Every structure is written in structure tokens, then in C-alpha cells.
Short mmCIF file of C-alpha atoms in Angstrom, two decimals:
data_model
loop_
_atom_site.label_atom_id
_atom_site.label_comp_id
_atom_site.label_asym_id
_atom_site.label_seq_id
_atom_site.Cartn_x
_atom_site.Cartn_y
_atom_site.Cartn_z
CA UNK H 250 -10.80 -8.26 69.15
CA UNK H 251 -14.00 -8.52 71.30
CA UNK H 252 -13.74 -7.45 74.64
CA UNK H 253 -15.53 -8.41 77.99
CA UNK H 254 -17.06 -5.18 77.37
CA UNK H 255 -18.85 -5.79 74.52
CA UNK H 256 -20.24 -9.10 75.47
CA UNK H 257 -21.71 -7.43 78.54
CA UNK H 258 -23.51 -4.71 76.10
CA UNK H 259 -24.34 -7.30 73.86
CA UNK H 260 -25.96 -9.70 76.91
CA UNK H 261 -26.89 -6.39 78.68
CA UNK H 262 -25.12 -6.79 82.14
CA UNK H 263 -22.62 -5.30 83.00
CA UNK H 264 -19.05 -6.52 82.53
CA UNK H 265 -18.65 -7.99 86.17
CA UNK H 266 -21.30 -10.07 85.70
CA UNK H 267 -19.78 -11.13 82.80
CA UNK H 268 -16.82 -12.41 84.77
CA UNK H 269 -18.44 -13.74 87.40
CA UNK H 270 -20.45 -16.32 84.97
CA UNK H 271 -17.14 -17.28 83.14
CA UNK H 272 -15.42 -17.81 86.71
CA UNK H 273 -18.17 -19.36 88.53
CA UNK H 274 -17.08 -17.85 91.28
CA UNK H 275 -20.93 -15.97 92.42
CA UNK H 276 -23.66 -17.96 91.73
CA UNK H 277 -25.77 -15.72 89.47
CA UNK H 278 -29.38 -17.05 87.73
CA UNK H 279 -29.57 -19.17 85.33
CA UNK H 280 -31.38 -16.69 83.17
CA UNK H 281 -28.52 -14.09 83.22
CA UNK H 282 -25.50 -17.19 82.88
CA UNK H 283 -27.51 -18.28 79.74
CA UNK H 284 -27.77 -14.79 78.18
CA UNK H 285 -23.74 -14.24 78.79
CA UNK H 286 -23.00 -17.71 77.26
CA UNK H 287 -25.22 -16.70 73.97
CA UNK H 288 -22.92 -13.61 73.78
CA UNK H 289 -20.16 -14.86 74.00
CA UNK H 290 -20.58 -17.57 71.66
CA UNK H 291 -22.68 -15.21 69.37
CA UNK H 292 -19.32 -12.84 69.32
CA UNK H 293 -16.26 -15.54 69.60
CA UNK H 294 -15.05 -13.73 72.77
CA UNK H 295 -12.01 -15.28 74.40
CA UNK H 296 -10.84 -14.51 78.04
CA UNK H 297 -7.64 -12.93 77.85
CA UNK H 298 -5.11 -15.58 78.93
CA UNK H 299 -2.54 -13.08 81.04
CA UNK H 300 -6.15 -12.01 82.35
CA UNK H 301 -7.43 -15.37 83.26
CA UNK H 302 -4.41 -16.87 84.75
CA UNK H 303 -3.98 -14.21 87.19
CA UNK H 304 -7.87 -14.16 88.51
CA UNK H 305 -7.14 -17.87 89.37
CA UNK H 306 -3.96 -17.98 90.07
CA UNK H 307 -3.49 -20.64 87.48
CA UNK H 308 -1.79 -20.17 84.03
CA UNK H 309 -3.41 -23.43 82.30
CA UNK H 310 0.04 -24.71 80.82
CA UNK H 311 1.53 -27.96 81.64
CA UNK H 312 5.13 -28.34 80.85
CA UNK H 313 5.69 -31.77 78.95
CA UNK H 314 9.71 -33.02 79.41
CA UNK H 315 10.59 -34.61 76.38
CA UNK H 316 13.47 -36.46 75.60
CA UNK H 317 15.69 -35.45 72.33
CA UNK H 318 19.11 -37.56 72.80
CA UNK H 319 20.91 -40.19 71.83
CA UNK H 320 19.08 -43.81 71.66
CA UNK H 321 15.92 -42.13 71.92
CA UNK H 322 13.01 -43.06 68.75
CA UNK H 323 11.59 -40.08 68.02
CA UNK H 324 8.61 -41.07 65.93
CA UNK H 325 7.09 -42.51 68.90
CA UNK H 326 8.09 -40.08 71.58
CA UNK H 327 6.51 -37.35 69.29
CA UNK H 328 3.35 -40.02 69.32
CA UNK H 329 3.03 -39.71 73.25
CA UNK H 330 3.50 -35.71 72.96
CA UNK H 331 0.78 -34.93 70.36
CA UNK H 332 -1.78 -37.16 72.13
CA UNK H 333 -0.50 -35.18 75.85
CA UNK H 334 -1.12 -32.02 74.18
CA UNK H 335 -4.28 -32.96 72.11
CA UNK H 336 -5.77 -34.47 75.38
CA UNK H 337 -4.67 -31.24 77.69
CA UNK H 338 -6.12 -28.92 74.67
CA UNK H 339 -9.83 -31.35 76.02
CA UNK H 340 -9.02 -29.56 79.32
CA UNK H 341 -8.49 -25.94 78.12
CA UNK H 342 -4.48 -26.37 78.92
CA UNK H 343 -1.56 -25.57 76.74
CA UNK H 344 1.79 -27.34 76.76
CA UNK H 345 5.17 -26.11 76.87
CA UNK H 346 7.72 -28.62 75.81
CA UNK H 347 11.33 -28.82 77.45
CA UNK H 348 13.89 -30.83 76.35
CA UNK H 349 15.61 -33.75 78.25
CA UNK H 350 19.07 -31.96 78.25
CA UNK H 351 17.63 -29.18 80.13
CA UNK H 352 17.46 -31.39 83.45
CA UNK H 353 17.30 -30.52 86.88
CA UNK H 354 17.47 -26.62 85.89
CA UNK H 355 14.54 -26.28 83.58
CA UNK H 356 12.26 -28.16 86.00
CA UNK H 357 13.52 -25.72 88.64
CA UNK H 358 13.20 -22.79 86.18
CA UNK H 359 9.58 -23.79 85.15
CA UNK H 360 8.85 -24.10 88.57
CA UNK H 361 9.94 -21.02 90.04
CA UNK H 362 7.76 -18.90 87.54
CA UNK H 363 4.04 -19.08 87.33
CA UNK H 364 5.06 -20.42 83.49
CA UNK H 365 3.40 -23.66 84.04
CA UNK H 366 0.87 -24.92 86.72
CA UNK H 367 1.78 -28.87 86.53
CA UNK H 368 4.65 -31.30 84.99
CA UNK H 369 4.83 -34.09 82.76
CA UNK H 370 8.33 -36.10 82.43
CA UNK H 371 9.16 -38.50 79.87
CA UNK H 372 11.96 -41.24 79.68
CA UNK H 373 12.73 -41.71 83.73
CA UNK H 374 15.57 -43.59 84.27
CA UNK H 375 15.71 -46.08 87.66
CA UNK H 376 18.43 -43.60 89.27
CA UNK H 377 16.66 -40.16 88.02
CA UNK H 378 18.68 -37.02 88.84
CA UNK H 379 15.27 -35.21 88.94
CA UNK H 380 13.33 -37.06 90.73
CA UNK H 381 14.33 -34.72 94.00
CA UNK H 382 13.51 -31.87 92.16
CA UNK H 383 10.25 -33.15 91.44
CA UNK H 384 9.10 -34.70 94.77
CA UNK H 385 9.85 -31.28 96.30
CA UNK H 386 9.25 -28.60 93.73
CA UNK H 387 5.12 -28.32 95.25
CA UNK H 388 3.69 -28.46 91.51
CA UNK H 389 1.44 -31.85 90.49
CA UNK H 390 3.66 -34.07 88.08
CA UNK H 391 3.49 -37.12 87.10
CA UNK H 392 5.91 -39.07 85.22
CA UNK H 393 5.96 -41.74 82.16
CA UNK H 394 7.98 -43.75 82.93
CA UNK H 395 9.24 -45.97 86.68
CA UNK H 396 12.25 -45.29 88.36
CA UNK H 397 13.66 -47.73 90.99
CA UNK H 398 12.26 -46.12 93.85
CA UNK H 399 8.64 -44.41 92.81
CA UNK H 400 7.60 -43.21 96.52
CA UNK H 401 5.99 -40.11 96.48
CA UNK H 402 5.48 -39.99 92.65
CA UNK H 403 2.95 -40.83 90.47
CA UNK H 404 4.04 -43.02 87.33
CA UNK H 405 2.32 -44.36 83.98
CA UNK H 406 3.68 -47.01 81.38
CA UNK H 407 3.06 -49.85 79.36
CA UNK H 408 4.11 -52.77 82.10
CA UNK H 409 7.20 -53.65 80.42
CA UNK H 410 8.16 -55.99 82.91
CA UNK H 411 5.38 -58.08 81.62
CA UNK H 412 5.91 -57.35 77.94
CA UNK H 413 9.41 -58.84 78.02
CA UNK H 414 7.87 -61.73 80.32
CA UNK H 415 5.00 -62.59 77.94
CA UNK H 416 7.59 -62.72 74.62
CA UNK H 417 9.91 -64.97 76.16
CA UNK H 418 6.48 -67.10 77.84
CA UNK H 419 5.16 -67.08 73.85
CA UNK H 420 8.50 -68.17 72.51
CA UNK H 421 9.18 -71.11 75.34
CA UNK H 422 5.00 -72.37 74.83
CA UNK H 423 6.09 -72.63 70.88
CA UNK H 424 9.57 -75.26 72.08
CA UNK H 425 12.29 -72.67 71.58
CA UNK H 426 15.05 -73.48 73.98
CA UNK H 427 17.63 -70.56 73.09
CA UNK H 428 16.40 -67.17 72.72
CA UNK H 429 17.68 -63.95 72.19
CA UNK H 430 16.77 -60.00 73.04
CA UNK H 431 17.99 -57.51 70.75
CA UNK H 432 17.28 -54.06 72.91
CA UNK H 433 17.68 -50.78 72.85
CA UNK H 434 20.86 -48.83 71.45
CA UNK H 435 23.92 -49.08 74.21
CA UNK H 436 23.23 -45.40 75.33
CA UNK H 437 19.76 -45.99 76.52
CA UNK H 438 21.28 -49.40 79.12
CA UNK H 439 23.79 -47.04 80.02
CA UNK H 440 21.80 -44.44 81.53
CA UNK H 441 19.76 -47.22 82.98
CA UNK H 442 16.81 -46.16 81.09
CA UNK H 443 13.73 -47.68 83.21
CA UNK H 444 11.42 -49.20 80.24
CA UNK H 445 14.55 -50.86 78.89
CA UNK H 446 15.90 -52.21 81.68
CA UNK H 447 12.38 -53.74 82.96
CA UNK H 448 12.05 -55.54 79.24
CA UNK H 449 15.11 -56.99 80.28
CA UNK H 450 14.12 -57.98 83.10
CA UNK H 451 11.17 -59.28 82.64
CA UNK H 452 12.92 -61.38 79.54
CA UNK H 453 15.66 -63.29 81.29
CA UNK H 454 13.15 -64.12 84.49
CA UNK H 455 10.56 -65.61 82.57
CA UNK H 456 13.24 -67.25 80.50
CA UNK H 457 15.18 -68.66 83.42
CA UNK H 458 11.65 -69.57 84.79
CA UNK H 459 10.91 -71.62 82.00
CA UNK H 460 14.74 -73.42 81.47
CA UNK H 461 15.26 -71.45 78.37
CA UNK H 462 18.84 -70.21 77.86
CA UNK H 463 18.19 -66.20 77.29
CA UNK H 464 20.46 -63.27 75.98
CA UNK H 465 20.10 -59.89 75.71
CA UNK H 466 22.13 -57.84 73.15
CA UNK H 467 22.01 -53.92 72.62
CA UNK H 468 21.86 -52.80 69.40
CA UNK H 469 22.58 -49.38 67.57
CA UNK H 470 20.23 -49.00 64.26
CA UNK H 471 23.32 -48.87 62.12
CA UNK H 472 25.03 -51.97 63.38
CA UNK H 473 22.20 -53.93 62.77
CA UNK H 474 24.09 -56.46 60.48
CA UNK H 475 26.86 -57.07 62.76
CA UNK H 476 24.55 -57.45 65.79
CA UNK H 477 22.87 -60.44 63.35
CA UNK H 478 25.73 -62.24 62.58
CA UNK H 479 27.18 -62.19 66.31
CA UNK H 480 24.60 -63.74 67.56
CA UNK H 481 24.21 -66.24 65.27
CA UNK H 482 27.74 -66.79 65.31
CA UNK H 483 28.28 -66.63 69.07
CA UNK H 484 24.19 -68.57 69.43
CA UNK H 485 24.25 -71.09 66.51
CA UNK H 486 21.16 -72.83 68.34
CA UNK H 487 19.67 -70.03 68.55
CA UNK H 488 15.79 -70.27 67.39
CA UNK H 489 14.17 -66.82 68.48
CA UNK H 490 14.06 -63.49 68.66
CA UNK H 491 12.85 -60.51 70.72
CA UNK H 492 13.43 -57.07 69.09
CA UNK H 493 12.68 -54.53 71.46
CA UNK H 494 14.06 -51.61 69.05
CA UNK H 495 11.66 -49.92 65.96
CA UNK H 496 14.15 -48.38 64.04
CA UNK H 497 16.57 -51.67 64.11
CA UNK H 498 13.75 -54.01 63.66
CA UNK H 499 13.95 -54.49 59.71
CA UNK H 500 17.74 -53.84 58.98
CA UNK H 501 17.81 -57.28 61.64
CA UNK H 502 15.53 -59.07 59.56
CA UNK H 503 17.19 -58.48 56.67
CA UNK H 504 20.99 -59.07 57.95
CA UNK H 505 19.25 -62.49 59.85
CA UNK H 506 17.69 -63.70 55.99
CA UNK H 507 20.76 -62.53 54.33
CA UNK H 508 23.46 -64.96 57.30
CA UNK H 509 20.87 -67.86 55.76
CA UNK H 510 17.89 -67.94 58.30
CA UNK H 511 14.66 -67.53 57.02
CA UNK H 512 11.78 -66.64 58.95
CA UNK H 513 10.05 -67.89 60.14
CA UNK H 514 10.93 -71.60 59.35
CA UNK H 515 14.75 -71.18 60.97
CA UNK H 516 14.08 -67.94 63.53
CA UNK H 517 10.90 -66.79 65.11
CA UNK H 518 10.63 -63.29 65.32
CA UNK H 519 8.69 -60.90 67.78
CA UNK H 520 8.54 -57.23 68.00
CA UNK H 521 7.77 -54.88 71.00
CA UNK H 522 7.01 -51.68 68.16
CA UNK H 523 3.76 -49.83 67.04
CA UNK H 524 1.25 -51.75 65.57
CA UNK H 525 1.90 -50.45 61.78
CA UNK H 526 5.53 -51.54 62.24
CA UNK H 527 4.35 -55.02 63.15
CA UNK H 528 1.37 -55.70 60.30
CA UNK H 529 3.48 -53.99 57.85
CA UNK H 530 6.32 -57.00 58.88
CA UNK H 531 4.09 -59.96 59.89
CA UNK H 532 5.40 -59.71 63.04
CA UNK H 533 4.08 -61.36 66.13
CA UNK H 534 4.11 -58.04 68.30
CA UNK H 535 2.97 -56.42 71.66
CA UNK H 536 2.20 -52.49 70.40
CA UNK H 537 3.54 -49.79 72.41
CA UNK H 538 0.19 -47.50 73.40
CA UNK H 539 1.85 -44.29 73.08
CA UNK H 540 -1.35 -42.29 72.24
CA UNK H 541 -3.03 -44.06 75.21
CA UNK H 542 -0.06 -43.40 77.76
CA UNK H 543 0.13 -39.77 76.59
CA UNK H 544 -3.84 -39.14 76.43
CA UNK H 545 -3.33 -40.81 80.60
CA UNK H 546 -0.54 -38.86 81.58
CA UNK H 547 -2.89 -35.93 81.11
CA UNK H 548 -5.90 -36.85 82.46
CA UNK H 549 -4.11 -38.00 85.96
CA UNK H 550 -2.09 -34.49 85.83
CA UNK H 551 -5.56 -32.77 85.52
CA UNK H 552 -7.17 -34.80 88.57
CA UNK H 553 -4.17 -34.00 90.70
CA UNK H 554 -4.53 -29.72 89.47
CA UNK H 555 -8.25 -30.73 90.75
CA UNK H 556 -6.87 -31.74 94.20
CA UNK H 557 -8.38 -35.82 93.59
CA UNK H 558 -7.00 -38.60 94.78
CA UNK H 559 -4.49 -40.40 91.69
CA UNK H 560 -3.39 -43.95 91.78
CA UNK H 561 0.52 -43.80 92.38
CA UNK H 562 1.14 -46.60 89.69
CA UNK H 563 -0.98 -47.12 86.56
CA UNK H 564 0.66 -49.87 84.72
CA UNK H 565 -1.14 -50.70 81.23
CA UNK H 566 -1.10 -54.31 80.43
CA UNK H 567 1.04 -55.89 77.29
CA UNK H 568 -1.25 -57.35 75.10
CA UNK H 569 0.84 -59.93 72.00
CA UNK H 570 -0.96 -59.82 69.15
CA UNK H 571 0.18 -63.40 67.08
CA UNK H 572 0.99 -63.04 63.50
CA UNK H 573 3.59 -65.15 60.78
CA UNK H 574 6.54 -65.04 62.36
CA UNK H 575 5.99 -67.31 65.10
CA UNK H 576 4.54 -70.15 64.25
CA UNK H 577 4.88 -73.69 66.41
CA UNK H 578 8.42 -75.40 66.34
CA UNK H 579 8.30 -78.86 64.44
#
């Protein structure tokens, strides 16, 4: 393993210059800082992390919350964690993942050491139990995610307000009268899980804004089929469909085809899922940006480290995408 050592033989300083061109923190000529660069990139030296952490008082590791629990789809969550640690990697960081069930005592844990210099949480609920935690632990977080009362914290998300809005504003523009939502699993309401409960939201406003008679059903993956044939059965006028739900979103289209309604000639159908979800179904669809909200998350957690000024709320539009599935009303 090379040591500073032998990059300041090989550069011919000695080895505090070496560190003082890798910390910036002497000015030293631009002759010398070039030579020290060439070495170490001529012998692959690495600062010692222990080593490094402790001259700055820094450790470069973020801890990223994530949330494993019931409810929750994985493939996507794992989506927003790769690009957060693929985009902190860009900024010479690591990531250390905790898990949702850890709570209030693994932020406090983290916190307490020098494990991690800043915080990333994922899947805030409106009433989140850590939320006091993280408004007075003194480490830069920010969260994905809006809960009802966002003072003091700095939050990222696709605007799902407006994504629920802009489905029900398509659907009503095409002459649907009776709609329907088919959300998350009943877990994720229950917990009052913020980007569910603002789809909602933003569904039955724009619905009610338009005279459209809106309802929102929660739906578990497996119960698919019987959350088809309720509605239809409780809803026979009903025309479209919002299915805010990945893993439920083709076990509903087939349970809705095989009660008799094709699509899209007898139900409209549109999806708030990843885009491959959506092309692969001829879905109308707005995508959920994970990569982008992950790859965000980041970059306002490293301006904060860098004592800059953040915007408290970064809200990334909805943008519907119109395929198939919802074509005009006759």
C-alpha cells in the first residue's frame, strides 16, 4: 500500500508538504502542488480515510434512511438509493444505509458518533416521529419526502399534489364524469405516508373542482382482483382510472379486462409508475424521477456540508406523458 511517504520521495518534498497540497490548507506553489499531484496519480496513493476524517473533522459518509416495510415498492426505493450513493461517490462521500425500523434511535445513534457527517431520510410521513430528532440533532439533513409541517427542514419530491391534480384534470378534459384512484396498499394511508396522501389530495380537489364524482380506493398487490370488481360493482359508471401503485398496476388491468371492460374503449387508464412500467403497458403515465430525486437529495446535502444557502422546498414538477389508454370519450 503506498504511503504519504513514498509520494513525498517520489515528488521529492517532504511528507508535510504532501499533506498540505491534498488539504489545501497552506497555499504552497503551483510548481510543488503539480509535482505532488503527478505522484500521487503516478503511484495510486489514497489518503487514509480514519486519517483524513480526523484532519478535517469530517468523516465523508452520509447516512441514507431507507425504508424496508410493509407497503413500501422496493424496486424504486432501491432506484432513489443507487442514484444518492452514485451521486455522493461524485463528491468523494460514502453512504451508510439505515433502515426505516431503526427510527428515532438510529438517527440519534448516527448522530452521536462522528459515523456520518450529514442525513438523508426517505418516506416522511405528515406526522413524522423524527422529525424532532432531526431539526435538533445539529447535522445537515434533508429529507425526500414533505411532512405536514416542513419548518426548519429542507424537503425534495416529485410534487405529488400536482401529479394527482393533473390525472384527474387529463381524465375530466377527455368527458369522464366518474373516476376512480386506486392508491397505495392500506399500510402506507395508515401511517399517513406524505406522497400518498398528497396524490390523494391533489385527486379529489381537482376532481371536485371540475364536478367529477372521485374515489379513492387502497389497494394491496394481492387483492388486486377484488379491488377491480368492487369498484366496478360499487361504480358501475365508472369510466377511469388512476393507479397510483407499480406492483398492482397490471394484476388491475387484467382483473378490470377479465369483469368485461376493455381498455381503453370501456375504462381509461393512467399510471403514476416508472416510465418502463408505463411504455411496456401503453399507459398514459406521469414517471416517478427517482434517479433525479436521489441524484438532488445529494447535491442539496453537499451544499448545506458547504455551509450554502439551500432552498427549503424543491418540488419537481409532474410531467403526463399521453399514450393508448386514454383516448377522447365518444
Amino acid at each position: 500500500m503506498v504511503k504519504i511517504s513514498d509520494v513525498a520521495r517520489h515528488a521529492g518534498v517532504s511528507p508535510s508538504t504532501v499533506s498540505y497540497v491534498l488539504s489545501g490548507k497552506r497555499s504552497i506553489s503551483e510548481q510543488t502542488r503539480r509535482r505532488v499531484l503527478d505522484s500521487v496519480r503516478t503511484l495510486g496513493y489514497r489518503p487514509h480515510a480514519g486519517a483524513r476524517a480526523l484532519a478535517s473533522s469530517r468523516s465523508n459518509v452520509i447516512a441514507l434512511v431507507v425504508p424496508l416495510r410493509s407497503g413500501i415498492h422496493v424496486p424504486v426505493v432501491m432506484q432513489m438509493a443507487i442514484a444518492a450513493v452514485t451521486t455522493a461517490r461524485t463528491h468523494d462521500h460514502d453512504v451508510l444505509l439505515l433502515t426505516q425500523d431503526e427510527g428515532v434511535d438510529g438517527l440519534e445513534r448516527v448522530a452521536g458518533t462522528a459515523l456520518v457527517d450529514a442525513i438523508i431520510v426517505m418516506d416522511v410521513e405528515l406526522h413524522d416521529v423524527r422529525l424532532p430528532v432531526l431539526r435538533s440533532l445539529g447535522r445537515p439533513s434533508v429529507l425526500i419526502g414533505f411532512p405536514a409541517d416542513a419548518t426548519g427542514l429542507t424537503c425534495i419530491d416529485l410534487d405529488f399534489e400536482a401529479a394527482g391534480a393533473a390525472c384527474a384534470e387529463h381524465l375530466a378534459d377527455l368527458g369522464h364524469r366518474e373516476i376512480a384512484l386506486v392508491g397505495a396498499p392500506p399500510a402506507v394511508y395508515e401511517r399517513g405516508t406524505g406522497f400518498a396522501e398528497r396524490t390523494k389530495t391533489g385527486f379529489q380537489r381537482a376532481a371536485a373542482e371540475r364536478g367529477v364524482r372521485a374515489v379513492v380506493r387502497p389497494c394491496d398487490p394481492q387483492d388486486a382482483r377484488s379491488t377491480a370488481t368492487g369498484l366496478l360493482r360499487d361504480h358501475p359508471d365508472l369510466t377511469g382510472v388512476v393507479v397510483h401503485n407499480e406492483p398492482a398496476t397490471e394484476p388491475l388491468l387484467t382483473a378490470f379486462r377479465a369483469a368485461g371492460r376493455r381498455i381503453p374503449d370501456d375504462l381509461s387508464v393512467i399510471a403514476i409508475a416508472p416510465d418502463d412500467l408505463a411504455e411496456r403497458l401503453g399507459l398514459t403515465s406521469i414517471a416517478i424521477p427517482a434517479d433525479e430525486v436521489g441524484a438532488q437529495a445529494v447535491t442539496l446535502l453537499m451544499a448545506k456540508l458547504d455551509g450554502q444557502e439551500v432552498p427549503a422546498s424543491t418540488l419537481l414538477p409532474p410531467r403526463l406523458v399521453v399514450r393508448s389508454s386514454t383516448p377522447p370519450l365518444p
